[in-house]
C-alpha cells in the first residue's frame, strides 16, 4: 500500500520537483526531497493540516509564496519529467524513507552550516547542501 494516494500526474509532479530542488545532489538527494513531499501529504499538523494531496503539497502557498521555491522560480520544474526521476518519485510515494528526511517536513540550503533549529524545529541531518528538519517530538504524530 502506498504511503499516500497518487495518480500518474502526481508522479510527474514529484519527479519534476525532486529534480528541480535536488538534481545537483544526485539520486539520493532527490529521494530525500521526495520524502519531504510525501511527509507533508500525510502530516496532519503544523503548516500541513490542510494539504492531503501531492498537488496541494506542491502548490501550497504560505506567507504569500509557494512553499517550494522551484514552483515560482524554477525552470527545471516546468520541464517534462524524465523516466529516471519518475522511477525515484514512485519509490518515495510507495515506501522509501530514509534518514535524514525520514520524518522531515522541511529542508533548505543555507549556503552556510546548518543551523541546529529552523523556525523552532530540530535539525534531523544534512545531505550535501540541504539541511533537513523534522517536527519537535510530540507535535506531529502522523509523520512518525
mmCIF file of C-alpha atoms in Angstrom:
data_model
loop_
_atom_site.group_PDB
_atom_site.id
_atom_site.type_symbol
_atom_site.label_atom_id
_atom_site.label_comp_id
_atom_site.label_asym_id
_atom_site.label_seq_id
_atom_site.Cartn_x
_atom_site.Cartn_y
_atom_site.Cartn_z
ATOM 1 C CA UNK A 1 0.000 0.000 0.000
ATOM 2 C CA UNK A 2 1.462 3.403 -0.933
ATOM 3 C CA UNK A 3 2.258 5.997 1.731
ATOM 4 C CA UNK A 4 -0.188 8.393 0.056
ATOM 5 C CA UNK A 5 -2.771 8.068 -2.727
ATOM 6 C CA UNK A 6 -1.375 9.269 -6.020
ATOM 7 C CA UNK A 7 -2.006 9.448 -9.755
ATOM 8 C CA UNK A 8 0.372 9.385 -12.718
ATOM 9 C CA UNK A 9 0.145 13.199 -12.766
ATOM 10 C CA UNK A 10 1.321 13.188 -9.129
ATOM 11 C CA UNK A 11 4.303 11.010 -10.069
ATOM 12 C CA UNK A 12 5.244 13.623 -12.663
ATOM 13 C CA UNK A 13 4.834 16.491 -10.160
ATOM 14 C CA UNK A 14 7.030 14.784 -7.565
ATOM 15 C CA UNK A 15 9.612 13.817 -10.182
ATOM 16 C CA UNK A 16 9.785 17.369 -11.515
ATOM 17 C CA UNK A 17 10.102 18.839 -8.022
ATOM 18 C CA UNK A 18 12.748 16.328 -6.974
ATOM 19 C CA UNK A 19 14.856 17.253 -9.988
ATOM 20 C CA UNK A 20 14.267 21.000 -9.639
ATOM 21 C CA UNK A 21 15.186 21.040 -5.950
ATOM 22 C CA UNK A 22 17.997 18.480 -5.790
ATOM 23 C CA UNK A 23 19.345 17.415 -9.175
ATOM 24 C CA UNK A 24 22.825 18.551 -8.117
ATOM 25 C CA UNK A 25 22.657 16.213 -5.139
ATOM 26 C CA UNK A 26 22.098 13.067 -7.170
ATOM 27 C CA UNK A 27 19.512 10.347 -6.797
ATOM 28 C CA UNK A 28 19.861 10.186 -3.026
ATOM 29 C CA UNK A 29 19.276 13.920 -2.636
ATOM 30 C CA UNK A 30 16.253 13.746 -4.907
ATOM 31 C CA UNK A 31 14.815 10.863 -2.861
ATOM 32 C CA UNK A 32 15.150 12.962 0.295
ATOM 33 C CA UNK A 33 13.190 15.793 -1.321
ATOM 34 C CA UNK A 34 10.567 13.217 -2.279
ATOM 35 C CA UNK A 35 10.376 12.108 1.367
ATOM 36 C CA UNK A 36 9.582 15.644 2.459
ATOM 37 C CA UNK A 37 6.862 15.973 -0.179
ATOM 38 C CA UNK A 38 5.162 12.738 0.885
ATOM 39 C CA UNK A 39 5.614 13.522 4.589
ATOM 40 C CA UNK A 40 3.778 16.804 4.085
ATOM 41 C CA UNK A 41 0.881 14.994 2.400
ATOM 42 C CA UNK A 42 0.459 12.626 5.353
ATOM 43 C CA UNK A 43 1.166 15.184 8.090
ATOM 44 C CA UNK A 44 -1.964 16.341 9.852
ATOM 45 C CA UNK A 45 -0.246 19.036 11.848
ATOM 46 C CA UNK A 46 1.500 22.396 11.866
ATOM 47 C CA UNK A 47 1.658 24.039 8.423
ATOM 48 C CA UNK A 48 0.237 20.972 6.700
ATOM 49 C CA UNK A 49 -3.227 20.433 8.232
ATOM 50 C CA UNK A 50 -4.986 21.448 5.031
ATOM 51 C CA UNK A 51 -2.871 19.603 2.459
ATOM 52 C CA UNK A 52 -3.694 15.987 1.700
ATOM 53 C CA UNK A 53 -2.804 15.507 -1.940
ATOM 54 C CA UNK A 54 0.505 15.731 -3.768
ATOM 55 C CA UNK A 55 -0.826 18.588 -5.879
ATOM 56 C CA UNK A 56 -1.825 20.524 -2.747
ATOM 57 C CA UNK A 57 1.637 19.985 -1.263
ATOM 58 C CA UNK A 58 3.490 21.096 -4.400
ATOM 59 C CA UNK A 59 1.378 24.216 -4.926
ATOM 60 C CA UNK A 60 0.860 25.166 -1.265
ATOM 61 C CA UNK A 61 1.191 28.900 -0.613
ATOM 62 C CA UNK A 62 2.442 30.130 2.752
ATOM 63 C CA UNK A 63 3.015 33.761 3.585
ATOM 64 C CA UNK A 64 2.221 34.799 0.017
ATOM 65 C CA UNK A 65 4.838 32.492 -1.554
ATOM 66 C CA UNK A 66 4.866 28.945 -2.808
ATOM 67 C CA UNK A 67 6.318 26.547 -0.236
ATOM 68 C CA UNK A 68 8.681 25.190 -2.876
ATOM 69 C CA UNK A 69 10.734 27.913 -4.481
ATOM 70 C CA UNK A 70 11.025 25.926 -7.712
ATOM 71 C CA UNK A 71 7.317 26.415 -8.465
ATOM 72 C CA UNK A 72 7.868 30.149 -8.602
ATOM 73 C CA UNK A 73 11.406 30.390 -9.929
ATOM 74 C CA UNK A 74 12.442 27.020 -11.245
ATOM 75 C CA UNK A 75 12.827 26.426 -14.939
ATOM 76 C CA UNK A 76 13.642 22.782 -14.207
ATOM 77 C CA UNK A 77 10.279 22.286 -12.509
ATOM 78 C CA UNK A 78 8.487 23.225 -15.699
ATOM 79 C CA UNK A 79 10.354 20.694 -17.857
ATOM 80 C CA UNK A 80 8.889 17.267 -18.557
ATOM 81 C CA UNK A 81 9.569 14.572 -16.001
ATOM 82 C CA UNK A 82 12.214 12.081 -17.100
ATOM 83 C CA UNK A 83 11.679 8.347 -16.625
ATOM 84 C CA UNK A 84 14.613 8.063 -14.199
ATOM 85 C CA UNK A 85 13.060 10.691 -11.919
ATOM 86 C CA UNK A 86 9.578 9.185 -12.296
ATOM 87 C CA UNK A 87 11.041 5.914 -11.004
ATOM 88 C CA UNK A 88 12.515 7.703 -7.969
ATOM 89 C CA UNK A 89 9.213 9.508 -7.377
ATOM 90 C CA UNK A 90 7.293 6.211 -7.365
ATOM 91 C CA UNK A 91 9.746 4.815 -4.785
ATOM 92 C CA UNK A 92 9.062 7.683 -2.382
ATOM 93 C CA UNK A 93 5.308 7.601 -2.976
ATOM 94 C CA UNK A 94 5.188 3.869 -2.316
ATOM 95 C CA UNK A 95 7.526 3.108 0.577
ATOM 96 C CA UNK A 96 11.006 4.643 0.509
ATOM 97 C CA UNK A 97 12.026 6.654 3.582
ATOM 98 C CA UNK A 98 15.467 7.285 4.975
ATOM 99 C CA UNK A 99 17.378 9.487 7.378
ATOM 100 C CA UNK A 100 17.803 12.491 7.438
ATOM 101 C CA UNK A 101 14.472 13.071 5.649
ATOM 102 C CA UNK A 102 12.583 10.075 7.034
ATOM 103 C CA UNK A 103 10.374 12.300 9.215
ATOM 104 C CA UNK A 104 11.373 15.696 7.830
ATOM 105 C CA UNK A 105 8.799 18.276 6.822
ATOM 106 C CA UNK A 106 11.255 20.995 5.820
ATOM 107 C CA UNK A 107 14.587 21.384 4.103
ATOM 108 C CA UNK A 108 16.639 24.218 2.739
ATOM 109 C CA UNK A 109 20.101 25.105 1.525
ATOM 110 C CA UNK A 110 21.500 27.739 3.887
ATOM 111 C CA UNK A 111 24.663 28.312 1.829
ATOM 112 C CA UNK A 112 26.384 28.006 5.240
ATOM 113 C CA UNK A 113 26.486 25.444 8.061
ATOM 114 C CA UNK A 114 23.068 24.059 9.000
ATOM 115 C CA UNK A 115 21.519 25.802 11.994
ATOM 116 C CA UNK A 116 20.514 23.372 14.786
ATOM 117 C CA UNK A 117 16.889 24.509 14.523
ATOM 118 C CA UNK A 118 14.797 26.172 11.849
ATOM 119 C CA UNK A 119 11.686 28.061 12.936
ATOM 120 C CA UNK A 120 11.940 26.159 16.210
ATOM 121 C CA UNK A 121 12.086 22.707 14.603
ATOM 122 C CA UNK A 122 15.114 20.455 15.234
ATOM 123 C CA UNK A 123 17.569 19.524 12.530
ATOM 124 C CA UNK A 124 17.391 15.847 11.631
ATOM 125 C CA UNK A 125 20.514 15.891 9.484
ATOM 126 C CA UNK A 126 22.179 17.121 6.354
ATOM 127 C CA UNK A 127 22.818 15.676 2.916
ATOM 128 C CA UNK A 128 25.279 17.582 0.806
ATOM 129 C CA UNK A 129 23.974 21.175 0.782
ATOM 130 C CA UNK A 130 20.465 20.546 2.138
ATOM 131 C CA UNK A 131 19.596 20.709 5.839
ATOM 132 C CA UNK A 132 16.547 18.693 6.938
ATOM 133 C CA UNK A 133 14.217 19.456 9.834
ATOM 134 C CA UNK A 134 11.550 17.332 11.462
ATOM 135 C CA UNK A 135 8.767 18.402 13.813
ATOM 136 C CA UNK A 136 9.505 18.668 17.514
ATOM 137 C CA UNK A 137 8.713 15.491 19.419
ATOM 138 C CA UNK A 138 5.031 15.193 20.262
ATOM 139 C CA UNK A 139 3.818 17.798 17.740
ATOM 140 C CA UNK A 140 3.125 15.694 14.657
ATOM 141 C CA UNK A 141 2.443 12.024 15.344
ATOM 142 C CA UNK A 142 1.119 11.426 11.810
ATOM 143 C CA UNK A 143 4.624 11.866 10.354
ATOM 144 C CA UNK A 144 6.241 9.229 12.569
#
